[in-house]
PDB file of C-alpha atoms and ligand atoms in Angstrom:
ATOM      1  CA  MET A   1     145.002  94.015  92.752  1.00 71.00           C
ATOM      2  CA  GLN A   2     141.250  94.450  92.800  1.00 86.00           C
ATOM      3  CA  ILE A   3     140.230  97.844  91.377  1.00 95.00           C
ATOM      4  CA  ASN A   4     136.867  99.048  92.675  1.00 96.00           C
ATOM      5  CA  LYS A   5     136.998 102.795  92.778  1.00 98.00           C
ATOM      6  CA  VAL A   6     138.592 105.330  90.430  1.00 98.00           C
ATOM      7  CA  ALA A   7     139.031 109.028  91.193  1.00 98.00           C
ATOM      8  CA  VAL A   8     139.379 111.502  88.324  1.00 98.00           C
ATOM      9  CA  LEU A   9     140.675 114.966  89.176  1.00 98.00           C
ATOM     10  CA  GLY A  10     139.593 117.682  86.750  1.00 97.00           C
ATOM     11  CA  ALA A  11     136.250 117.468  84.943  1.00 97.00           C
ATOM     12  CA  GLY A  12     137.324 119.285  81.765  1.00 94.00           C
ATOM     13  CA  ILE A  13     137.701 117.907  78.243  1.00 90.00           C
ATOM     14  CA  MET A  14     139.880 114.982  79.308  1.00 94.00           C
ATOM     15  CA  GLY A  15     138.656 114.348  82.856  1.00 97.00           C
ATOM     16  CA  ALA A  16     135.017 113.969  81.787  1.00 98.00           C
ATOM     17  CA  GLY A  17     136.033 111.522  79.048  1.00 98.00           C
ATOM     18  CA  ILE A  18     138.194 109.474  81.406  1.00 98.00           C
ATOM     19  CA  ALA A  19     135.407 109.348  84.024  1.00 98.00           C
ATOM     20  CA  GLN A  20     132.980 108.191  81.325  1.00 98.00           C
ATOM     21  CA  VAL A  21     135.128 105.329  80.034  1.00 98.00           C
ATOM     22  CA  ALA A  22     135.950 104.213  83.598  1.00 98.00           C
ATOM     23  CA  ALA A  23     132.220 104.135  84.480  1.00 98.00           C
ATOM     24  CA  GLN A  24     131.444 102.312  81.219  1.00 98.00           C
ATOM     25  CA  GLY A  25     134.069  99.776  82.322  1.00 97.00           C
ATOM     26  CA  GLY A  26     131.956  99.143  85.441  1.00 97.00           C
ATOM     27  CA  TYR A  27     134.014 101.154  87.943  1.00 98.00           C
ATOM     28  CA  SER A  28     132.664 103.415  90.619  1.00 98.00           C
ATOM     29  CA  VAL A  29     134.057 106.888  89.837  1.00 98.00           C
ATOM     30  CA  VAL A  30     134.529 110.119  91.773  1.00 98.00           C
ATOM     31  CA  LEU A  31     134.845 113.122  89.454  1.00 98.00           C
ATOM     32  CA  ARG A  32     136.366 116.088  91.238  1.00 98.00           C
ATOM     33  CA  ASP A  33     136.757 119.695  90.121  1.00 98.00           C
ATOM     34  CA  LEU A  34     137.340 122.937  91.984  1.00 97.00           C
ATOM     35  CA  HIS A  35     133.748 124.177  91.714  1.00 97.00           C
ATOM     36  CA  PHE A  36     130.639 122.037  91.734  1.00 98.00           C
ATOM     37  CA  SER A  37     129.388 123.746  88.564  1.00 98.00           C
ATOM     38  CA  LEU A  38     132.536 122.521  86.744  1.00 98.00           C
ATOM     39  CA  ALA A  39     132.044 118.956  87.978  1.00 98.00           C
ATOM     40  CA  GLN A  40     128.429 119.198  86.807  1.00 98.00           C
ATOM     41  CA  GLU A  41     129.560 120.494  83.398  1.00 97.00           C
ATOM     42  CA  GLY A  42     131.653 117.326  83.153  1.00 98.00           C
ATOM     43  CA  MET A  43     128.564 115.250  84.004  1.00 98.00           C
ATOM     44  CA  LYS A  44     126.585 117.045  81.284  1.00 98.00           C
ATOM     45  CA  THR A  45     129.294 116.255  78.724  1.00 97.00           C
ATOM     46  CA  ILE A  46     129.182 112.596  79.740  1.00 98.00           C
ATOM     47  CA  GLU A  47     125.391 112.526  79.500  1.00 98.00           C
ATOM     48  CA  LYS A  48     125.527 114.031  75.998  1.00 97.00           C
ATOM     49  CA  ASN A  49     128.123 111.453  74.925  1.00 97.00           C
ATOM     50  CA  LEU A  50     125.969 108.626  76.280  1.00 98.00           C
ATOM     51  CA  ASP A  51     122.874 110.009  74.510  1.00 98.00           C
ATOM     52  CA  ARG A  52     124.860 109.823  71.278  1.00 97.00           C
ATOM     53  CA  LEU A  53     125.609 106.153  72.020  1.00 97.00           C
ATOM     54  CA  ILE A  54     121.878 105.557  72.572  1.00 97.00           C
ATOM     55  CA  SER A  55     121.046 107.172  69.222  1.00 97.00           C
ATOM     56  CA  LYS A  56     123.545 104.790  67.588  1.00 96.00           C
ATOM     57  CA  ALA A  57     121.968 101.856  69.498  1.00 96.00           C
ATOM     58  CA  VAL A  58     125.281 101.067  71.215  1.00 96.00           C
ATOM     59  CA  ILE A  59     123.678 101.296  74.679  1.00 96.00           C
ATOM     60  CA  ASP A  60     120.079 101.709  75.888  1.00 97.00           C
ATOM     61  CA  GLU A  61     118.490 104.146  78.336  1.00 97.00           C
ATOM     62  CA  LYS A  62     118.839 101.665  81.219  1.00 97.00           C
ATOM     63  CA  GLU A  63     122.551 101.227  80.611  1.00 97.00           C
ATOM     64  CA  LYS A  64     122.995 105.001  80.453  1.00 98.00           C
ATOM     65  CA  GLU A  65     121.338 105.368  83.865  1.00 98.00           C
ATOM     66  CA  LYS A  66     123.611 102.703  85.320  1.00 98.00           C
ATOM     67  CA  ILE A  67     126.738 104.411  83.945  1.00 98.00           C
ATOM     68  CA  MET A  68     125.630 107.861  85.189  1.00 98.00           C
ATOM     69  CA  HIS A  69     124.906 106.407  88.644  1.00 98.00           C
ATOM     70  CA  ARG A  70     128.425 105.078  88.931  1.00 98.00           C
ATOM     71  CA  ILE A  71     129.859 108.639  88.747  1.00 98.00           C
ATOM     72  CA  THR A  72     129.799 110.990  91.724  1.00 98.00           C
ATOM     73  CA  PRO A  73     130.630 114.632  90.968  1.00 98.00           C
ATOM     74  CA  THR A  74     132.308 116.423  93.857  1.00 98.00           C
ATOM     75  CA  THR A  75     134.596 119.240  94.968  1.00 98.00           C
ATOM     76  CA  ASP A  76     135.785 117.320  98.019  1.00 97.00           C
ATOM     77  CA  LEU A  77     139.315 115.986  97.506  1.00 96.00           C
ATOM     78  CA  ALA A  78     138.952 113.794 100.615  1.00 95.00           C
ATOM     79  CA  GLN A  79     136.617 111.530  98.607  1.00 96.00           C
ATOM     80  CA  ILE A  80     139.706 109.973  97.003  1.00 95.00           C
ATOM     81  CA  TYR A  81     140.557 108.294 100.341  1.00 96.00           C
ATOM     82  CA  ASP A  82     139.485 104.810  99.222  1.00 96.00           C
ATOM     83  CA  ALA A  83     140.219 105.061  95.478  1.00 98.00           C
ATOM     84  CA  ASP A  84     142.429 102.367  93.970  1.00 98.00           C
ATOM     85  CA  ILE A  85     143.489 104.520  91.017  1.00 98.00           C
ATOM     86  CA  ILE A  86     143.572 108.312  90.974  1.00 98.00           C
ATOM     87  CA  ILE A  87     143.873 109.916  87.537  1.00 98.00           C
ATOM     88  CA  GLU A  88     144.801 113.578  87.451  1.00 98.00           C
ATOM     89  CA  ALA A  89     143.562 115.604  84.461  1.00 97.00           C
ATOM     90  CA  VAL A  90     143.843 119.191  85.690  1.00 96.00           C
ATOM     91  CA  VAL A  91     145.458 122.127  83.886  1.00 92.00           C
ATOM     92  CA  GLU A  92     148.843 121.563  82.246  1.00 88.00           C
ATOM     93  CA  ASN A  93     150.825 123.418  84.893  1.00 91.00           C
ATOM     94  CA  MET A  94     153.680 121.832  86.837  1.00 94.00           C
ATOM     95  CA  ALA A  95     153.178 123.881  90.022  1.00 96.00           C
ATOM     96  CA  VAL A  96     149.455 123.020  90.166  1.00 96.00           C
ATOM     97  CA  LYS A  97     150.084 119.325  89.517  1.00 97.00           C
ATOM     98  CA  LYS A  98     152.893 119.085  92.098  1.00 98.00           C
ATOM     99  CA  GLN A  99     150.791 120.730  94.772  1.00 98.00           C
ATOM    100  CA  LEU A 100     147.902 118.382  94.008  1.00 98.00           C
ATOM    101  CA  PHE A 101     150.096 115.258  94.092  1.00 98.00           C
ATOM    102  CA  ALA A 102     151.606 116.335  97.424  1.00 97.00           C
ATOM    103  CA  GLU A 103     148.055 116.618  98.838  1.00 96.00           C
ATOM    104  CA  LEU A 104     146.967 113.300  97.333  1.00 95.00           C
ATOM    105  CA  ASP A 105     149.921 111.536  98.835  1.00 91.00           C
ATOM    106  CA  ASN A 106     148.711 112.356 102.344  1.00 90.00           C
ATOM    107  CA  MET A 107     145.081 111.452 101.682  1.00 95.00           C
ATOM    108  CA  CYS A 108     145.024 108.364  99.531  1.00 96.00           C
ATOM    109  CA  ARG A 109     145.513 104.689 100.301  1.00 94.00           C
ATOM    110  CA  GLN A 110     149.106 103.534 100.641  1.00 91.00           C
ATOM    111  CA  ASP A 111     148.763 101.193  97.662  1.00 94.00           C
ATOM    112  CA  ALA A 112     146.789 103.526  95.369  1.00 97.00           C
ATOM    113  CA  VAL A 113     148.179 104.257  91.910  1.00 98.00           C
ATOM    114  CA  LEU A 114     148.593 107.978  91.193  1.00 98.00           C
ATOM    115  CA  ALA A 115     148.371 108.628  87.462  1.00 98.00           C
ATOM    116  CA  THR A 116     148.766 111.866  85.533  1.00 98.00           C
ATOM    117  CA  ASN A 117     147.293 112.551  82.108  1.00 97.00           C
ATOM    118  CA  THR A 118     149.921 115.207  81.355  1.00 94.00           C
ATOM    119  CA  SER A 119     150.777 115.625  77.668  1.00 88.00           C
ATOM    120  CA  SER A 120     154.155 117.217  78.110  1.00 84.00           C
ATOM    121  CA  LEU A 121     155.303 117.545  81.722  1.00 91.00           C
ATOM    122  CA  SER A 122     157.846 115.313  83.446  1.00 94.00           C
ATOM    123  CA  ILE A 123     156.275 112.371  85.325  1.00 97.00           C
ATOM    124  CA  THR A 124     159.449 112.179  87.431  1.00 97.00           C
ATOM    125  CA  GLU A 125     159.123 115.798  88.510  1.00 97.00           C
ATOM    126  CA  ILE A 126     155.411 115.398  89.368  1.00 97.00           C
ATOM    127  CA  ALA A 127     156.288 112.227  91.331  1.00 98.00           C
ATOM    128  CA  SER A 128     158.991 114.099  93.242  1.00 98.00           C
ATOM    129  CA  ALA A 129     156.217 115.986  95.077  1.00 98.00           C
ATOM    130  CA  THR A 130     155.147 112.696  96.706  1.00 97.00           C
ATOM    131  CA  LYS A 131     156.725 110.370  99.242  1.00 95.00           C
ATOM    132  CA  HIS A 132     155.951 107.427  96.965  1.00 95.00           C
ATOM    133  CA  PRO A 133     157.283 108.189  93.476  1.00 97.00           C
ATOM    134  CA  GLU A 134     157.254 104.451  92.692  1.00 98.00           C
ATOM    135  CA  ARG A 135     153.454 104.474  92.430  1.00 97.00           C
ATOM    136  CA  VAL A 136     153.232 107.569  90.199  1.00 98.00           C
ATOM    137  CA  ILE A 137     152.785 106.954  86.465  1.00 98.00           C
ATOM    138  CA  GLY A 138     151.770 108.706  83.253  1.00 98.00           C
ATOM    139  CA  MET A 139     148.478 107.553  81.770  1.00 98.00           C
ATOM    140  CA  HIS A 140     148.152 109.606  78.595  1.00 98.00           C
ATOM    141  CA  PHE A 141     144.681 109.401  77.067  1.00 98.00           C
ATOM    142  CA  PHE A 142     143.827 110.971  73.712  1.00 95.00           C
ATOM    143  CA  ASN A 143     141.071 113.391  72.788  1.00 89.00           C
ATOM    144  CA  PRO A 144     138.161 112.556  72.492  1.00 93.00           C
ATOM    145  CA  VAL A 145     138.728 109.903  75.157  1.00 97.00           C
ATOM    146  CA  PRO A 146     135.636 107.739  74.450  1.00 96.00           C
ATOM    147  CA  ALA A 147     136.591 107.445  70.760  1.00 95.00           C
ATOM    148  CA  MET A 148     140.381 107.182  70.840  1.00 96.00           C
ATOM    149  CA  GLN A 149     141.696 103.661  71.380  1.00 97.00           C
ATOM    150  CA  LEU A 150     145.189 104.363  72.687  1.00 98.00           C
ATOM    151  CA  VAL A 151     146.575 105.122  76.127  1.00 98.00           C
ATOM    152  CA  GLU A 152     150.301 105.738  76.508  1.00 98.00           C
ATOM    153  CA  ILE A 153     151.515 104.370  79.845  1.00 98.00           C
ATOM    154  CA  VAL A 154     154.636 106.284  80.773  1.00 98.00           C
ATOM    155  CA  LYS A 155     157.159 105.343  83.427  1.00 98.00           C
ATOM    156  CA  GLY A 156     158.848 108.038  85.443  1.00 97.00           C
ATOM    157  CA  MET A 157     162.347 107.356  86.715  1.00 97.00           C
ATOM    158  CA  GLU A 158     161.093 105.785  89.970  1.00 98.00           C
ATOM    159  CA  THR A 159     157.864 104.094  88.748  1.00 98.00           C
ATOM    160  CA  ASP A 160     157.859 100.413  89.770  1.00 97.00           C
ATOM    161  CA  GLU A 161     156.638  97.413  87.762  1.00 97.00           C
ATOM    162  CA  LYS A 162     153.643  96.804  90.021  1.00 97.00           C
ATOM    163  CA  THR A 163     152.332 100.282  89.182  1.00 98.00           C
ATOM    164  CA  VAL A 164     152.833  99.606  85.453  1.00 98.00           C
ATOM    165  CA  GLU A 165     150.939  96.315  85.836  1.00 97.00           C
ATOM    166  CA  ILE A 166     147.977  97.915  87.617  1.00 97.00           C
ATOM    167  CA  ALA A 167     147.787 100.787  85.113  1.00 98.00           C
ATOM    168  CA  SER A 168     147.999  98.319  82.199  1.00 98.00           C
ATOM    169  CA  TYR A 169     145.277  96.122  83.684  1.00 97.00           C
ATOM    170  CA  PHE A 170     142.982  99.129  84.178  1.00 98.00           C
ATOM    171  CA  VAL A 171     143.504 100.310  80.585  1.00 98.00           C
ATOM    172  CA  SER A 172     142.605  96.876  79.197  1.00 97.00           C
ATOM    173  CA  ARG A 173     139.533  96.636  81.485  1.00 97.00           C
ATOM    174  CA  ILE A 174     138.156  99.872  80.031  1.00 97.00           C
ATOM    175  CA  GLY A 175     138.601  98.501  76.526  1.00 97.00           C
ATOM    176  CA  LYS A 176     141.597 100.563  75.438  1.00 98.00           C
ATOM    177  CA  GLU A 177     144.892  99.554  73.860  1.00 98.00           C
ATOM    178  CA  LYS A 178     148.119 100.593  75.524  1.00 98.00           C
ATOM    179  CA  ILE A 179     151.753 101.022  74.780  1.00 98.00           C
ATOM    180  CA  VAL A 180     154.220 101.168  77.668  1.00 98.00           C
ATOM    181  CA  ILE A 181     156.913 103.811  77.344  1.00 97.00           C
ATOM    182  CA  SER A 182     159.795 102.644  79.457  1.00 94.00           C
ATOM    183  CA  ARG A 183     161.421 106.020  79.982  1.00 93.00           C
ATOM    184  CA  GLU A 184     159.725 109.406  79.975  1.00 93.00           C
ATOM    185  CA  SER A 185     160.710 111.752  77.177  1.00 93.00           C
ATOM    186  CA  PRO A 186     159.001 114.896  75.857  1.00 92.00           C
ATOM    187  CA  GLY A 187     155.933 114.088  73.755  1.00 93.00           C
ATOM    188  CA  PHE A 188     156.165 110.374  74.634  1.00 95.00           C
ATOM    189  CA  VAL A 189     155.636 108.568  71.281  1.00 96.00           C
ATOM    190  CA  VAL A 190     152.531 109.922  69.556  1.00 96.00           C
ATOM    191  CA  ASN A 191     153.164 113.657  69.968  1.00 95.00           C
ATOM    192  CA  ARG A 192     156.900 113.258  69.347  1.00 96.00           C
ATOM    193  CA  ILE A 193     156.020 112.048  65.853  1.00 97.00           C
ATOM    194  CA  LEU A 194     152.830 114.010  65.255  1.00 97.00           C
ATOM    195  CA  VAL A 195     153.863 117.538  66.274  1.00 97.00           C
ATOM    196  CA  PRO A 196     157.110 117.740  64.204  1.00 98.00           C
ATOM    197  CA  TYR A 197     155.051 116.370  61.272  1.00 98.00           C
ATOM    198  CA  ILE A 198     152.564 119.232  61.677  1.00 98.00           C
ATOM    199  CA  ASN A 199     155.449 121.704  62.005  1.00 98.00           C
ATOM    200  CA  GLU A 200     156.940 120.417  58.734  1.00 98.00           C
ATOM    201  CA  ALA A 201     153.574 120.953  57.024  1.00 98.00           C
ATOM    202  CA  ILE A 202     153.656 124.558  58.284  1.00 98.00           C
ATOM    203  CA  PHE A 203     157.164 124.988  56.766  1.00 98.00           C
ATOM    204  CA  ILE A 204     155.832 123.710  53.425  1.00 98.00           C
ATOM    205  CA  TYR A 205     152.840 126.068  53.632  1.00 98.00           C
ATOM    206  CA  ALA A 206     155.007 129.068  54.619  1.00 98.00           C
ATOM    207  CA  GLU A 207     157.447 128.356  51.772  1.00 98.00           C
ATOM    208  CA  GLY A 208     154.473 128.649  49.413  1.00 98.00           C
ATOM    209  CA  LEU A 209     154.865 125.174  47.912  1.00 98.00           C
ATOM    210  CA  ALA A 210     151.115 124.570  48.007  1.00 98.00           C
ATOM    211  CA  GLN A 211     147.851 125.902  49.459  1.00 98.00           C
ATOM    212  CA  ALA A 212     146.621 124.626  52.845  1.00 98.00           C
ATOM    213  CA  GLU A 213     143.859 122.600  51.162  1.00 98.00           C
ATOM    214  CA  GLU A 214     146.381 120.976  48.817  1.00 98.00           C
ATOM    215  CA  ILE A 215     148.801 120.069  51.605  1.00 98.00           C
ATOM    216  CA  ASP A 216     145.958 118.461  53.569  1.00 98.00           C
ATOM    217  CA  LEU A 217     144.624 116.676  50.495  1.00 98.00           C
ATOM    218  CA  ALA A 218     148.112 115.419  49.683  1.00 98.00           C
ATOM    219  CA  MET A 219     148.506 113.757  53.076  1.00 98.00           C
ATOM    220  CA  LYS A 220     144.996 112.318  53.000  1.00 98.00           C
ATOM    221  CA  LEU A 221     145.139 110.876  49.499  1.00 98.00           C
ATOM    222  CA  GLY A 222     148.872 110.280  49.249  1.00 98.00           C
ATOM    223  CA  ALA A 223     149.617 108.983  52.725  1.00 98.00           C
ATOM    224  CA  GLY A 224     146.246 107.667  53.899  1.00 98.00           C
ATOM    225  CA  MET A 225     145.929 110.125  56.784  1.00 98.00           C
ATOM    226  CA  PRO A 226     142.328 110.564  57.985  1.00 96.00           C
ATOM    227  CA  VAL A 227     142.868 114.308  58.520  1.00 96.00           C
ATOM    228  CA  GLY A 228     145.438 116.632  56.908  1.00 98.00           C
ATOM    229  CA  PRO A 229     148.203 118.146  59.089  1.00 98.00           C
ATOM    230  CA  LEU A 230     146.996 121.768  58.859  1.00 98.00           C
ATOM    231  CA  GLU A 231     143.373 120.818  59.586  1.00 98.00           C
ATOM    232  CA  LEU A 232     144.673 118.817  62.522  1.00 96.00           C
ATOM    233  CA  ALA A 233     146.717 121.786  63.783  1.00 97.00           C
ATOM    234  CA  ASP A 234     143.557 123.905  63.699  1.00 97.00           C
ATOM    235  CA  MET A 235     141.683 121.208  65.641  1.00 93.00           C
ATOM    236  CA  ILE A 236     144.380 120.869  68.327  1.00 90.00           C
ATOM    237  CA  GLY A 237     144.849 124.652  68.632  1.00 92.00           C
ATOM    238  CA  LEU A 238     147.891 126.439  67.218  1.00 96.00           C
ATOM    239  CA  ASP A 239     148.888 127.698  70.686  1.00 94.00           C
ATOM    240  CA  THR A 240     149.108 124.096  71.882  1.00 89.00           C
ATOM    241  CA  VAL A 241     151.064 122.969  68.805  1.00 94.00           C
ATOM    242  CA  TYR A 242     153.454 125.898  69.317  1.00 95.00           C
ATOM    243  CA  ALA A 243     153.916 125.159  73.040  1.00 92.00           C
ATOM    244  CA  VAL A 244     154.627 121.482  72.405  1.00 92.00           C
ATOM    245  CA  ILE A 245     157.148 121.944  69.568  1.00 95.00           C
ATOM    246  CA  LEU A 246     158.843 124.690  71.589  1.00 94.00           C
ATOM    247  CA  SER A 247     159.126 122.349  74.587  1.00 91.00           C
ATOM    248  CA  PHE A 248     160.851 119.739  72.366  1.00 94.00           C
ATOM    249  CA  TYR A 249     163.214 122.431  71.070  1.00 96.00           C
ATOM    250  CA  HIS A 250     164.146 123.539  74.594  1.00 94.00           C
ATOM    251  CA  GLU A 251     164.390 120.050  76.083  1.00 93.00           C
ATOM    252  CA  PHE A 252     166.416 118.393  73.291  1.00 95.00           C
ATOM    253  CA  ARG A 253     168.234 121.583  72.217  1.00 97.00           C
ATOM    254  CA  ASP A 254     167.971 120.275  68.679  1.00 97.00           C
ATOM    255  CA  THR A 255     167.156 122.641  65.808  1.00 97.00           C
ATOM    256  CA  LYS A 256     165.100 119.970  64.055  1.00 97.00           C
ATOM    257  CA  TYR A 257     162.333 120.940  66.499  1.00 97.00           C
ATOM    258  CA  ARG A 258     162.416 124.691  65.767  1.00 98.00           C
ATOM    259  CA  PRO A 259     158.891 126.032  65.212  1.00 98.00           C
ATOM    260  CA  HIS A 260     158.344 127.883  61.947  1.00 98.00           C
ATOM    261  CA  PRO A 261     158.135 131.646  62.702  1.00 98.00           C
ATOM    262  CA  LEU A 262     154.764 131.730  60.922  1.00 98.00           C
ATOM    263  CA  LEU A 263     153.340 129.499  63.675  1.00 98.00           C
ATOM    264  CA  ALA A 264     154.537 131.951  66.344  1.00 98.00           C
ATOM    265  CA  THR A 265     153.107 134.895  64.404  1.00 98.00           C
ATOM    266  CA  MET A 266     149.719 133.230  63.972  1.00 98.00           C
ATOM    267  CA  VAL A 267     149.576 132.484  67.714  1.00 97.00           C
ATOM    268  CA  ARG A 268     150.489 136.099  68.547  1.00 98.00           C
ATOM    269  CA  ALA A 269     147.727 137.295  66.202  1.00 98.00           C
ATOM    270  CA  GLY A 270     145.218 135.089  68.008  1.00 98.00           C
ATOM    271  CA  HIS A 271     144.720 132.835  64.983  1.00 98.00           C
ATOM    272  CA  LEU A 272     144.548 129.688  67.088  1.00 96.00           C
ATOM    273  CA  GLY A 273     142.496 127.471  64.793  1.00 96.00           C
ATOM    274  CA  LYS A 274     138.951 126.212  65.291  1.00 93.00           C
ATOM    275  CA  LYS A 275     138.607 127.545  68.832  1.00 91.00           C
ATOM    276  CA  SER A 276     139.279 131.156  67.786  1.00 95.00           C
ATOM    277  CA  GLY A 277     137.466 130.902  64.435  1.00 97.00           C
ATOM    278  CA  ARG A 278     140.597 131.290  62.337  1.00 98.00           C
ATOM    279  CA  GLY A 279     143.813 129.353  61.785  1.00 98.00           C
ATOM    280  CA  PHE A 280     144.946 127.849  58.494  1.00 98.00           C
ATOM    281  CA  TYR A 281     141.231 127.870  57.673  1.00 98.00           C
ATOM    282  CA  VAL A 282     138.391 130.255  58.553  1.00 98.00           C
ATOM    283  CA  TYR A 283     135.517 128.868  60.642  1.00 97.00           C
ATOM    284  CA  SER A 284     132.164 130.563  60.847  1.00 84.00           C
TER     285      SER A 284
HETATM  286  P1  NAD B 301     140.592 121.514  80.740  1.00 65.19           P
HETATM  287  O1  NAD B 301     141.050 122.915  80.897  1.00 65.19           O
HETATM  288  O2  NAD B 301     139.490 121.185  79.811  1.00 65.19           O
HETATM  289  O3  NAD B 301     140.176 120.915  82.176  1.00 65.19           O
HETATM  290  C1  NAD B 301     140.960 121.057  83.330  1.00 65.19           C
HETATM  291  C2  NAD B 301     140.029 121.063  84.520  1.00 65.19           C
HETATM  292  O4  NAD B 301     140.811 120.907  85.707  1.00 65.19           O
HETATM  293  C3  NAD B 301     139.243 122.368  84.674  1.00 65.19           C
HETATM  294  O5  NAD B 301     137.850 122.072  84.771  1.00 65.19           O
HETATM  295  C4  NAD B 301     139.777 122.963  85.992  1.00 65.19           C
HETATM  296  O6  NAD B 301     138.782 123.636  86.743  1.00 65.19           O
HETATM  297  C5  NAD B 301     140.220 121.722  86.703  1.00 65.19           C
HETATM  298  N1  NAD B 301     141.205 121.914  87.768  1.00 65.19           N
HETATM  299  C6  NAD B 301     142.210 122.777  87.841  1.00 65.19           C
HETATM  300  N2  NAD B 301     142.899 122.595  88.996  1.00 65.19           N
HETATM  301  C7  NAD B 301     142.288 121.574  89.635  1.00 65.19           C
HETATM  302  C8  NAD B 301     142.522 120.890  90.851  1.00 65.19           C
HETATM  303  N3  NAD B 301     143.528 121.267  91.656  1.00 65.19           N
HETATM  304  N4  NAD B 301     141.689 119.861  91.207  1.00 65.19           N
HETATM  305  C9  NAD B 301     140.671 119.487  90.378  1.00 65.19           C
HETATM  306  N5  NAD B 301     140.401 120.114  89.215  1.00 65.19           N
HETATM  307  C10 NAD B 301     141.211 121.131  88.847  1.00 65.19           C
HETATM  308  O7  NAD B 301     141.919 120.689  80.370  1.00 65.19           O
HETATM  309  P2  NAD B 301     142.052 119.328  79.549  1.00 65.19           P
HETATM  310  O8  NAD B 301     142.178 119.642  78.102  1.00 65.19           O
HETATM  311  O9  NAD B 301     141.037 118.363  80.035  1.00 65.19           O
HETATM  312  O10 NAD B 301     143.512 118.855  80.003  1.00 65.19           O
HETATM  313  C11 NAD B 301     143.732 118.243  81.245  1.00 65.19           C
HETATM  314  C12 NAD B 301     145.061 117.518  81.205  1.00 65.19           C
HETATM  315  O11 NAD B 301     145.030 116.539  80.155  1.00 65.19           O
HETATM  316  C13 NAD B 301     146.266 118.410  80.914  1.00 65.19           C
HETATM  317  O12 NAD B 301     147.372 117.935  81.657  1.00 65.19           O
HETATM  318  C14 NAD B 301     146.471 118.220  79.408  1.00 65.19           C
HETATM  319  O13 NAD B 301     147.813 118.457  79.006  1.00 65.19           O
HETATM  320  C15 NAD B 301     146.131 116.754  79.274  1.00 65.19           C
HETATM  321  N6  NAD B 301     145.729 116.336  77.916  1.00 65.19           N
HETATM  322  C16 NAD B 301     144.905 117.137  77.149  1.00 65.19           C
HETATM  323  C17 NAD B 301     144.521 116.702  75.882  1.00 65.19           C
HETATM  324  C18 NAD B 301     143.588 117.545  75.027  1.00 65.19           C
HETATM  325  O14 NAD B 301     143.493 117.291  73.815  1.00 65.19           O
HETATM  326  N7  NAD B 301     142.883 118.505  75.589  1.00 65.19           N
HETATM  327  C19 NAD B 301     144.973 115.456  75.389  1.00 65.19           C
HETATM  328  C20 NAD B 301     145.783 114.651  76.204  1.00 65.19           C
HETATM  329  C21 NAD B 301     146.162 115.100  77.463  1.00 65.19           C
END
């Protein structure tokens, strides 16, 4: 299948990044958000990212202009009508995503691939809002999208092989590596490993075995991790870490995924990490 046009829904942290890498891959991109100012914010983020690439001599001013020209910010959902791949990156809310996919289904081309960037919701349930669940797939990018190499391609129960092939081809064309996850499961692969690891670090911290700095140093110097688990939790946001581990606990009904009560308490106190100025560390 020839891919010419990509539509990205949601111009937030992830949507802007996805639009950028698609445009850098040479695709014509529509970037849609609910308000034009939000779509423009996404464009500003992309411009800043490209300026950084210019300062590192990765691209030049001319190339930046070309990439920016390939992206059209909009609020008009109807502009997806001729897109070959539609990638949804709106808020992590099942009701919102299902409503959007039901609308897309009636507006897009019959052979378009409908991808969701959800981190934790069921692809199968999102697909159930459409008449064509076989062309719905998870395409899980990582933050920050331009820098992170991996995309997890996740099959829902009805996703067909052709959809997997198109999604895989697109990911390789934008210069990313992929793994294909043959059956959806909470957290897919990366977060299923990463979030319980962070939770275990919180248990160790709460049991008073070592200070936060020492736990992070231990994993950096002793296990070769680029960032320690508690620093990473602060970067992700403790509310997000809590929500994800709790979703594993509920879905698998396995106590190995129980969040440490300290994590819940910190979230209730508003100590959410970097974004709130305080988590395991204090940020000024
Ligand atoms: P965000 O809050 O930064 O951006 C979401 C954007 O979607 C907002 O600008 C909002 O106005 C817009 N939006 C809401 N409803 C919309 C609709 N119906 N149509 C178009 N736009 C709509 O969120 P984000 O962090 O970019 O996350 C987006 C998705 O990506 C979520 O499903 C999230 O779980 C997933 N994800 C996030 C990360 C991360 O680190 N932030 C990593 C991987 C996956």
